[in-house]
Amino acid sequence: MPFNITTPLYYVNDKPHLGSVYTTIICDSIARYRRLKGEKVIFITGVDEHGLKIQRTALEKKIKPKDHCDSISNLFLKNWKEWDISFDKFIRTCSDHHKKIVVQFYERVKNSGDIYMGTQKGWYCVGCEEFKDNPDNSPTMKCPIHNKNLEWKNEENLFFKLSKYQKNIESLIENPDFIEPKERRNEIIKFVSKGLKDFSISRTNLRWGIGVPDYKDHTFYVWFDALVGYVSALTLNEDNNSIENAISTGWPANLHLIGKDILRFHAVYWPAMLISAGLDTPKKIIGHGFLTREGQKMGKSLGNVLDPNLLLNQYGIDPVRWYLLKDISLGSDGDFQNRRFVDIINNDLANTIGNLLNRTSSMSRKWFSNKVPLNVNDKDTFISDIANKAVKNYIFNFDNYKIDLASNEVLNLAININLYLNENQPWTLIKDKDNYKDVQNIIYNVLEATRIIGLLLEPLLPTLSNSIKEQLGTNFNSNKTWIDQLEWGLMEKGSILPEPSPIIEKLEYE
Ligand code: MSP
């Protein structure tokens, strides 16, 4: 089965924000890594287009919901292309394709006897599209996430018997690998231990949604509809639009990567819906943290929302990826600070990695006729041991979704190699002819370690990784897989080194 990884399906009330770019970049790096390891990957992303929030946004703009959705969905697609996101499927929940799968899914749940008509009363947050737990304790009746007033709802809705799946969900979340990080898992365990309540899966008075068969005044609750998007995405552009076909293509998902605010939907409601529909539950859910800006929550009312497009235009893809992947531990909250951003890019990428490549390549070209040294002592294993260890740790961390740690392995390898260079001072040694052999060894070791650094950067910083490879002029045996290329010593001795140029520009403080 392919490795199936998903981002959330983003609401189209607005263009992509830094939070959506963050999740999508993480998924992209994992998808690239798995592909490089030789796995078949299905990387799903898309948009969540129904519901009251979208209906109201379109109304405010005085356009039809469908037209609004078309324009924002196109913007998402355009943005992901600009960010070079390697997604395989982009699902739109207002497509006919998706609607058909939602109806099939509903029929399965209904046939399990899990749907009934009831009355839904409660306080609703339109921003979250969610009834809020405990409004009595909230002095303001405001959603803590959106800081907007909750709305009282009292309507006839169809309900899903979530309570029936109490035991199933308990045993699912007992597995420590199912929800990460640990703290988030504990929150879910606590929530489930209070007893699961049935939840409504349809709305009356909401026109912008998928119609429920047999109930002409009802549309599906936007979350019921959207979660099924992970399944409907699988058969996108295929003639056989059935759940069975979708499932055989690549279900269950190996990883739903989402923000911590929507963990309940993914770790509790969705698995129960799937069990009811007779389908497998996802293997893992990671709830990542929230990004703040200069220590403050980002929000329109605060006027401090950081537009990812500005970052993209100003700095390019790789610097932003490096900051988000290396500086924030997946699962923890992260803060975007301009000064830190500039410092990290300059220190890590320009000074440590870029400079290492540049100066070594220059030395090698100068002393060895524009080539990689030819006579190398393969028994000198000091550097190869360091590099092999870094590769091993990197793979272990990437396999376990510790992307920040994997990134740091690459950086630390570069730091260690720079130290080795400084300690050995080939620029001094070369002055004495007797040292010629030693210098060849040192330079080869450094170039070879740089080749490995370039390879390890591929899922993290695809563009920079390519530049490194180009500058090393390495013609790899195309039969070799990425993993095999990570083996020490494959840099061809005596091969031509192209003229070096900086692989990354230093950034200035704005
Ligand atoms: N449409 C639902 C998801 C349905 S999945 C079947 C939704 N969409 S969203 O656009 O509001 O949010 C998408 C993701 O962005 C969520 O995972 C959310 O956690 C994340 N983020 C929103 N603000 C964020 C930050 N400030 N920082 C990081 N992620 C943030 O929810």
Coordinates of C-alpha atoms and ligand atoms in Angstrom, one line a residue:
M1 CA 0.0 0.0 0.0
P2 CA 1.2 3.5 -0.7
F3 CA 2.2 5.9 2.1
N4 CA -0.9 8.1 2.4
I5 CA -0.3 11.5 4.0
T6 CA -2.7 14.4 4.3
T7 CA -2.9 18.1 5.2
P8 CA -6.2 19.4 6.5
L9 CA -8.6 20.5 3.8
Y10 CA -8.3 24.3 4.3
Y11 CA -11.3 26.5 4.6
V12 CA -11.7 28.8 1.6
N13 CA -12.9 31.8 3.6
D14 CA -9.6 33.4 2.9
K15 CA -6.3 32.9 1.0
P16 CA -3.6 30.6 2.5
H17 CA -2.1 31.9 5.7
L18 CA 1.2 31.0 7.4
G19 CA -0.5 28.2 9.4
S20 CA -1.6 26.5 6.2
V21 CA 1.7 27.0 4.5
Y22 CA 3.4 25.5 7.6
T23 CA 1.3 22.3 7.7
T24 CA 1.7 21.9 3.9
I25 CA 5.5 22.3 3.9
I26 CA 5.8 19.7 6.7
C27 CA 3.7 17.2 4.7
D28 CA 5.7 18.0 1.6
S29 CA 9.0 17.3 3.2
I30 CA 7.7 14.0 4.6
A31 CA 6.2 13.0 1.2
R32 CA 9.5 13.9 -0.5
Y33 CA 11.5 11.9 2.0
R34 CA 9.3 8.8 1.6
R35 CA 9.5 9.0 -2.1
L36 CA 13.3 9.3 -2.0
K37 CA 13.3 6.2 0.2
G38 CA 11.5 4.4 -2.6
E39 CA 8.0 4.3 -1.2
K40 CA 5.0 5.1 -3.3
V41 CA 3.3 8.1 -1.8
I42 CA -0.1 9.7 -2.0
F43 CA 0.1 13.2 -0.7
I44 CA -3.4 14.6 -0.3
T45 CA -4.3 18.3 0.2
G46 CA -7.3 20.3 -0.8
V47 CA -10.0 22.7 0.4
D48 CA -13.1 22.6 2.6
E49 CA -15.6 24.7 0.8
H50 CA -19.0 24.2 2.5
G51 CA -20.7 25.5 5.6
L52 CA -22.0 28.7 7.2
K53 CA -18.6 30.4 7.4
I54 CA -18.1 30.2 3.6
Q55 CA -21.7 31.0 2.8
R56 CA -21.4 34.2 4.9
T57 CA -18.1 35.2 3.4
A58 CA -19.6 34.9 -0.1
L59 CA -22.6 36.9 1.0
E60 CA -20.5 39.7 2.4
K61 CA -18.7 39.8 -0.9
K62 CA -22.0 39.8 -2.7
I63 CA -21.1 36.8 -4.9
K64 CA -22.3 33.3 -5.2
P65 CA -20.7 30.8 -2.8
K66 CA -19.6 28.7 -5.8
D67 CA -17.8 31.6 -7.5
H68 CA -16.2 32.5 -4.2
C69 CA -15.0 29.0 -3.7
D70 CA -13.7 28.8 -7.3
S71 CA -11.6 31.9 -6.8
I72 CA -10.1 31.0 -3.4
S73 CA -9.5 27.3 -4.4
N74 CA -7.6 28.5 -7.4
L75 CA -5.6 30.7 -5.2
F76 CA -4.7 27.8 -3.0
L77 CA -3.6 25.7 -6.0
K78 CA -1.6 28.6 -7.4
N79 CA 0.1 29.1 -4.0
W80 CA 1.0 25.5 -3.6
K81 CA 2.5 25.5 -7.1
E82 CA 4.5 28.6 -6.2
W83 CA 5.8 26.9 -3.0
D84 CA 6.6 23.9 -5.1
I85 CA 4.5 21.6 -3.0
S86 CA 4.6 18.0 -4.4
F87 CA 1.0 17.1 -3.7
D88 CA -0.6 14.2 -5.6
K89 CA -4.3 15.0 -5.0
F90 CA -6.0 18.3 -4.5
I91 CA -9.6 17.7 -3.4
R92 CA -12.4 20.3 -3.6
T93 CA -15.3 19.4 -1.4
C94 CA -17.8 21.2 -3.6
S95 CA -16.9 19.0 -6.6
D96 CA -19.5 16.5 -7.8
H97 CA -16.9 13.8 -7.4
H98 CA -16.7 14.4 -3.7
K99 CA -20.4 14.8 -3.2
K100 CA -21.0 11.3 -4.6
I101 CA -18.5 9.7 -2.1
V102 CA -20.1 11.6 0.8
V103 CA -23.5 10.2 0.0
Q104 CA -22.0 6.7 -0.3
F105 CA -20.3 7.1 3.0
Y106 CA -23.5 8.3 4.6
E107 CA -25.4 5.3 3.3
R108 CA -22.9 3.0 4.9
V109 CA -23.2 4.8 8.3
K110 CA -26.9 4.7 8.0
N111 CA -26.9 1.0 7.2
S112 CA -25.0 0.5 10.4
G113 CA -28.0 1.9 12.3
D114 CA -26.0 4.9 13.4
I115 CA -28.2 7.8 12.2
Y116 CA -31.2 9.2 13.9
M117 CA -33.2 12.4 14.0
G118 CA -32.9 14.6 17.1
T119 CA -32.8 18.2 18.4
Q120 CA -29.5 20.1 18.5
K121 CA -29.4 22.9 21.0
G122 CA -26.2 24.7 21.9
W123 CA -23.7 27.5 21.3
Y124 CA -22.0 27.4 18.0
C125 CA -18.8 29.0 16.7
V126 CA -19.1 29.7 13.0
G127 CA -15.3 30.2 12.7
C128 CA -14.7 26.7 14.1
E129 CA -17.9 25.3 12.6
E130 CA -18.3 23.6 15.9
F131 CA -20.6 23.5 19.0
K132 CA -18.7 24.5 22.0
D133 CA -18.4 22.3 25.1
N134 CA -19.1 24.3 28.1
P135 CA -20.6 27.7 27.3
D136 CA -21.9 28.1 30.8
N137 CA -18.4 28.5 32.1
S138 CA -17.6 31.1 29.5
P139 CA -18.3 34.6 30.9
T140 CA -18.4 36.2 27.4
M141 CA -20.0 33.5 25.2
K142 CA -17.1 33.9 22.9
C143 CA -15.0 31.4 21.1
P144 CA -11.5 31.4 22.7
I145 CA -9.9 30.7 19.3
H146 CA -11.8 33.2 17.2
N147 CA -12.7 35.6 19.9
K148 CA -16.1 36.1 18.3
N149 CA -19.5 35.7 19.8
L150 CA -21.0 32.2 19.8
E151 CA -24.5 31.8 18.2
W152 CA -27.4 29.9 19.9
K153 CA -28.8 27.1 17.7
N154 CA -31.8 25.0 18.2
E155 CA -32.8 22.8 15.3
E156 CA -33.8 19.4 14.2
N157 CA -30.7 17.6 13.0
L158 CA -29.7 14.1 12.0
F159 CA -27.4 12.7 14.6
F160 CA -24.5 10.2 14.4
K161 CA -24.3 7.7 17.3
L162 CA -20.8 8.5 18.4
S163 CA -21.5 7.2 21.9
K164 CA -21.8 3.7 20.5
Y165 CA -18.1 3.8 19.7
Q166 CA -16.8 4.7 23.1
K167 CA -15.0 1.4 23.5
N168 CA -13.5 1.4 20.0
I169 CA -12.2 4.9 20.4
E170 CA -10.8 4.1 23.9
S171 CA -8.8 1.2 22.5
L172 CA -7.7 3.2 19.5
I173 CA -6.2 6.0 21.6
E174 CA -4.6 3.5 24.0
N175 CA -2.0 2.9 21.3
P176 CA 0.6 5.6 22.1
D177 CA 1.6 5.9 18.4
F178 CA -1.9 6.9 17.3
I179 CA -1.9 10.5 18.5
E180 CA 1.2 12.6 18.9
P181 CA 2.5 14.6 20.7
K182 CA 2.0 13.0 24.1
E183 CA 0.4 16.1 25.7
R184 CA -2.2 16.2 22.9
R185 CA -2.9 12.5 23.3
N186 CA -3.5 13.1 27.0
E187 CA -6.0 15.8 26.2
I188 CA -7.9 13.5 23.9
I189 CA -7.8 10.6 26.5
K190 CA -9.3 13.1 29.1
F191 CA -12.0 14.2 26.6
V192 CA -13.0 10.6 25.7
S193 CA -13.0 9.5 29.4
K194 CA -15.9 12.0 30.1
G195 CA -18.1 9.9 27.7
L196 CA -18.7 10.5 24.1
K197 CA -21.9 12.2 23.0
D198 CA -23.7 11.8 19.7
F199 CA -23.2 14.7 17.4
S200 CA -25.3 16.2 14.7
I201 CA -24.3 15.6 11.1
S202 CA -26.8 17.7 9.3
R203 CA -28.0 21.3 9.3
T204 CA -31.3 22.9 8.3
N205 CA -31.2 26.5 7.2
L206 CA -27.9 26.1 5.5
R207 CA -28.0 26.0 1.8
W208 CA -24.3 25.9 1.0
G209 CA -23.7 22.2 1.7
I210 CA -24.3 18.7 0.3
G211 CA -27.9 17.7 0.4
V212 CA -28.8 14.7 2.6
P213 CA -30.7 12.0 0.7
D214 CA -34.3 11.8 1.8
Y215 CA -34.2 15.0 3.9
K216 CA -34.6 17.8 1.5
D217 CA -34.2 20.6 4.1
H218 CA -31.0 19.1 5.4
T219 CA -27.4 19.6 4.2
F220 CA -24.5 17.7 5.7
Y221 CA -22.6 19.3 8.6
V222 CA -19.5 20.7 7.0
W223 CA -17.1 18.5 9.1
F224 CA -19.0 15.3 8.2
D225 CA -18.6 16.3 4.6
A226 CA -15.0 17.5 4.8
L227 CA -13.5 14.6 6.6
V228 CA -14.7 12.2 3.9
G229 CA -12.6 14.3 1.5
Y230 CA -9.6 12.3 2.6
V231 CA -11.3 9.3 1.0
S232 CA -12.8 11.0 -2.0
A233 CA -9.4 12.4 -2.9
L234 CA -8.1 9.0 -3.6
T235 CA -10.2 8.5 -6.7
L236 CA -9.9 12.0 -8.0
N237 CA -9.9 12.0 -11.9
E238 CA -10.8 8.3 -12.0
D239 CA -13.9 6.9 -13.7
N240 CA -14.8 4.4 -10.9
N241 CA -16.0 6.8 -8.3
S242 CA -16.8 4.4 -5.5
I243 CA -15.7 4.1 -1.9
E244 CA -14.5 0.6 -2.6
N245 CA -12.2 1.8 -5.4
A246 CA -11.0 4.7 -3.2
I247 CA -10.1 2.3 -0.4
S248 CA -8.3 -0.1 -2.6
T249 CA -6.2 2.8 -4.0
G250 CA -4.6 3.6 -0.6
W251 CA -6.6 3.6 2.6
P252 CA -6.1 4.0 5.5
A253 CA -4.1 7.2 5.7
N254 CA -0.7 6.7 7.3
L255 CA -0.6 10.2 8.6
H256 CA -3.1 13.0 9.1
L257 CA -1.0 16.1 9.9
I258 CA -3.2 18.8 11.4
G259 CA -3.2 21.7 13.9
K260 CA -3.9 21.0 17.5
D261 CA -7.3 22.9 17.3
I262 CA -8.8 20.2 15.1
L263 CA -7.5 17.1 16.9
R264 CA -10.9 16.0 18.3
F265 CA -12.4 15.8 14.8
H266 CA -9.6 13.7 13.5
A267 CA -8.8 11.5 16.5
V268 CA -12.3 10.9 17.8
Y269 CA -15.2 11.8 15.4
W270 CA -13.5 10.7 12.2
P271 CA -12.3 7.2 13.4
A272 CA -15.8 6.5 14.8
M273 CA -17.3 7.5 11.5
L274 CA -14.9 5.3 9.6
I275 CA -15.6 2.3 11.9
S276 CA -19.3 2.8 11.4
A277 CA -18.8 2.9 7.6
G278 CA -16.8 -0.4 7.8
L279 CA -13.5 1.3 6.9
D280 CA -10.1 1.3 8.6
T281 CA -9.0 4.1 10.9
P282 CA -6.0 6.2 10.1
K283 CA -2.7 5.0 11.5
K284 CA -1.4 8.2 13.0
I285 CA -2.5 11.7 13.8
I286 CA 0.0 14.5 14.6
G287 CA -1.4 17.7 16.0
H288 CA 1.1 20.3 15.4
G289 CA 1.4 23.6 17.4
F290 CA 0.4 27.1 16.5
L291 CA 2.6 29.7 15.0
T292 CA 2.7 33.1 16.6
R293 CA 4.5 36.2 15.3
E294 CA 7.0 38.0 17.4
G295 CA 5.4 36.3 20.4
Q296 CA 1.9 37.4 19.6
K297 CA -1.1 35.4 18.4
M298 CA -1.7 36.4 14.7
G299 CA -5.1 37.8 14.0
K300 CA -6.9 40.2 11.6
S301 CA -8.1 42.3 14.5
L302 CA -4.5 42.7 15.8
G303 CA -3.4 43.6 12.3
N304 CA -0.3 41.4 12.6
V305 CA -1.1 38.5 10.2
L306 CA 2.1 37.5 8.3
D307 CA 1.4 37.0 4.7
P308 CA 3.3 33.9 3.5
N309 CA 3.4 35.4 0.0
L310 CA 5.5 38.3 1.2
L311 CA 8.0 35.9 2.7
L312 CA 8.0 33.9 -0.4
N313 CA 8.7 36.9 -2.7
Q314 CA 11.2 38.4 -0.3
Y315 CA 13.2 35.3 0.7
G316 CA 12.3 32.4 -1.6
I317 CA 11.1 28.9 -0.7
D318 CA 14.1 27.3 1.0
P319 CA 14.8 29.9 3.7
V320 CA 11.2 29.8 4.8
R321 CA 11.2 26.0 4.7
W322 CA 14.4 25.8 6.8
Y323 CA 13.0 28.1 9.4
L324 CA 9.7 26.2 9.7
L325 CA 11.2 22.7 9.5
K326 CA 14.4 23.1 11.5
D327 CA 13.5 25.8 14.1
I328 CA 10.1 24.5 15.2
S329 CA 9.7 21.1 16.8
L330 CA 6.7 19.4 15.3
G331 CA 4.0 19.4 18.0
S332 CA 5.2 22.5 19.8
D333 CA 4.1 26.0 19.2
G334 CA 6.5 28.1 17.2
D335 CA 7.2 31.8 16.9
F336 CA 8.1 33.6 13.7
Q337 CA 10.6 36.3 14.5
N338 CA 12.1 38.3 11.7
R339 CA 15.5 38.8 13.3
R340 CA 15.8 35.2 14.2
F341 CA 14.8 34.2 10.7
V342 CA 17.5 36.3 9.1
D343 CA 20.1 35.1 11.7
I344 CA 19.3 31.4 11.1
I345 CA 19.3 31.6 7.4
N346 CA 22.6 33.5 7.4
N347 CA 24.3 31.3 10.0
D348 CA 23.0 27.9 9.0
L349 CA 22.6 28.1 5.2
A350 CA 24.9 30.9 4.0
N351 CA 27.8 30.7 6.5
T352 CA 27.9 27.1 7.6
I353 CA 26.7 25.0 4.6
G354 CA 27.1 27.5 1.7
N355 CA 30.6 28.6 2.8
L356 CA 31.8 25.1 3.5
L357 CA 31.0 24.1 -0.1
N358 CA 32.3 27.3 -1.6
R359 CA 35.7 27.4 0.1
T360 CA 36.4 23.7 -0.3
S361 CA 35.5 23.6 -3.9
S362 CA 37.6 26.7 -4.5
M363 CA 40.6 25.1 -2.7
S364 CA 40.2 21.9 -4.6
R365 CA 40.0 23.7 -7.9
K366 CA 43.0 25.8 -7.2
W367 CA 45.3 23.0 -6.0
F368 CA 44.1 20.1 -8.0
S369 CA 43.5 21.5 -11.5
N370 CA 39.8 22.2 -11.1
K371 CA 39.1 18.7 -9.9
V372 CA 38.3 16.5 -6.9
P373 CA 41.5 15.1 -5.5
L374 CA 42.6 11.9 -7.1
N375 CA 44.9 10.1 -4.6
V376 CA 42.9 9.6 -1.5
N377 CA 43.6 7.3 1.5
D378 CA 40.4 5.4 2.0
K379 CA 41.5 4.1 5.4
D380 CA 41.1 7.5 7.0
T381 CA 37.7 7.0 8.6
F382 CA 37.5 9.9 11.0
I383 CA 35.1 12.0 8.8
S384 CA 33.3 9.0 7.2
D385 CA 32.4 7.8 10.7
I386 CA 30.9 11.2 11.6
A387 CA 29.0 11.4 8.3
N388 CA 27.7 7.8 8.6
K389 CA 26.4 8.5 12.1
A390 CA 24.7 11.7 11.0
V391 CA 23.0 9.8 8.2
K392 CA 21.8 7.1 10.6
N393 CA 20.4 9.6 13.1
Y394 CA 18.8 11.6 10.3
I395 CA 16.9 8.6 9.0
F396 CA 15.8 7.6 12.4
N397 CA 14.5 11.0 13.2
F398 CA 12.8 11.5 9.8
D399 CA 11.1 8.1 10.1
N400 CA 9.8 9.2 13.5
Y401 CA 8.6 12.7 12.2
K402 CA 11.2 14.5 14.2
I403 CA 12.0 16.7 11.3
D404 CA 13.7 19.4 13.4
L405 CA 16.1 16.8 14.7
A406 CA 16.7 15.4 11.3
S407 CA 17.5 19.0 10.0
N408 CA 19.8 19.5 12.9
E409 CA 21.7 16.4 12.0
V410 CA 22.5 17.9 8.6
L411 CA 23.5 21.2 10.1
N412 CA 25.7 19.6 12.8
L413 CA 27.4 17.5 10.2
A414 CA 28.3 20.7 8.4
I415 CA 29.4 22.4 11.6
N416 CA 31.7 19.4 12.4
I417 CA 33.2 19.4 8.9
N418 CA 33.9 23.1 9.1
L419 CA 35.7 22.4 12.4
Y420 CA 37.7 19.6 10.9
L421 CA 38.7 22.0 8.1
N422 CA 39.7 24.7 10.5
E423 CA 41.7 22.3 12.7
N424 CA 43.5 20.8 9.8
Q425 CA 44.2 24.0 8.0
P426 CA 44.9 22.6 4.5
W427 CA 45.7 26.2 3.4
T428 CA 48.7 26.1 5.7
L429 CA 49.6 22.5 4.9
I430 CA 49.7 23.0 1.2
K431 CA 52.6 25.4 1.5
D432 CA 54.8 22.3 2.1
K433 CA 55.0 19.8 -0.7
D434 CA 55.4 16.9 1.8
N435 CA 51.8 17.5 2.9
Y436 CA 50.3 17.2 -0.6
K437 CA 48.9 13.7 0.2
D438 CA 47.3 14.8 3.5
V439 CA 45.7 17.8 1.8
Q440 CA 44.2 15.6 -0.9
N441 CA 42.7 13.5 1.9
I442 CA 41.3 16.4 3.8
I443 CA 39.8 18.1 0.8
Y444 CA 38.3 14.8 -0.5
N445 CA 36.7 14.1 2.9
V446 CA 35.2 17.5 3.1
L447 CA 33.8 17.4 -0.5
E448 CA 32.4 14.0 0.1
A449 CA 30.7 15.1 3.4
T450 CA 29.3 18.0 1.5
R451 CA 27.9 15.7 -1.1
I452 CA 26.1 13.8 1.7
I453 CA 24.8 17.1 3.1
G454 CA 23.4 18.0 -0.3
L455 CA 21.6 14.7 -0.5
L456 CA 20.2 14.9 3.1
L457 CA 18.9 18.3 2.3
E458 CA 16.8 17.0 -0.6
P459 CA 13.4 16.5 1.2
L460 CA 14.0 19.6 3.3
L461 CA 15.3 22.2 0.8
P462 CA 15.0 20.8 -2.7
T463 CA 16.4 23.8 -4.5
L464 CA 19.4 24.2 -2.3
S465 CA 20.1 20.5 -2.4
N466 CA 20.1 20.7 -6.2
S467 CA 22.5 23.6 -6.3
I468 CA 24.9 21.7 -4.0
K469 CA 24.8 18.7 -6.3
E470 CA 25.4 20.9 -9.4
Q471 CA 28.3 22.7 -7.8
L472 CA 29.9 19.4 -6.9
G473 CA 29.5 18.3 -10.5
T474 CA 28.5 14.9 -9.2
N475 CA 27.3 12.5 -11.9
F476 CA 25.6 9.9 -9.8
N477 CA 24.9 6.5 -11.1
S478 CA 21.3 6.9 -12.0
N479 CA 20.7 3.2 -11.0
K480 CA 21.5 4.1 -7.5
T481 CA 18.6 5.0 -5.2
W482 CA 18.8 8.0 -2.9
I483 CA 19.5 5.8 0.1
D484 CA 22.3 4.0 -1.7
Q485 CA 23.8 7.3 -2.7
L486 CA 24.2 8.2 0.9
E487 CA 26.9 5.6 1.2
W488 CA 30.3 7.1 2.0
G489 CA 32.9 7.4 -0.7
L490 CA 30.9 7.7 -3.9
M491 CA 32.3 11.0 -4.9
E492 CA 34.4 10.3 -7.9
K493 CA 38.0 10.9 -7.3
G494 CA 39.6 13.2 -9.9
S495 CA 36.2 14.3 -11.3
I496 CA 35.7 17.9 -12.6
L497 CA 34.5 20.5 -10.2
P498 CA 32.5 23.3 -11.8
E499 CA 33.2 26.9 -10.9
P500 CA 31.7 27.7 -7.5
S501 CA 29.2 30.5 -6.9
P502 CA 27.2 31.3 -3.7
I503 CA 24.4 28.8 -3.4
I504 CA 22.4 31.1 -1.1
E505 CA 22.4 34.9 -0.7
K506 CA 22.9 36.4 2.7
L507 CA 19.8 38.1 4.0
E508 CA 19.6 41.7 5.4
Y509 CA 17.5 42.8 8.3
E510 CA 14.4 44.6 7.1
Ligands
MSP1 N1 -11.4 23.0 7.2 C1 -10.9 22.6 8.5 C2 -10.2 21.3 8.3 C3 -11.0 20.2 7.7 S1 -10.0 18.8 7.5 C4 -11.0 17.7 6.9 C5 -10.0 23.7 9.0 N2 -9.5 24.5 8.2 S2 -8.6 25.8 8.6 O1 -8.3 26.4 7.3 O2 -9.3 26.7 9.5 O3 -7.4 25.3 9.3 C6 -6.5 24.5 8.7 C7 -5.3 24.3 9.6 O4 -4.6 25.5 9.8 C8 -5.6 23.7 10.9 O5 -4.8 22.5 11.1 C9 -5.2 24.7 11.9 O6 -4.7 24.1 13.0 C10 -4.1 25.4 11.1 N3 -3.8 26.7 11.7 C11 -4.6 27.8 11.8 N4 -3.9 28.8 12.3 C12 -2.7 28.4 12.6 C13 -1.5 29.0 13.1 N5 -1.5 30.3 13.6 N6 -0.4 28.3 13.2 C14 -0.4 27.0 12.8 N7 -1.4 26.4 12.3 C15 -2.6 27.1 12.3 O7 -9.8 23.7 10.2

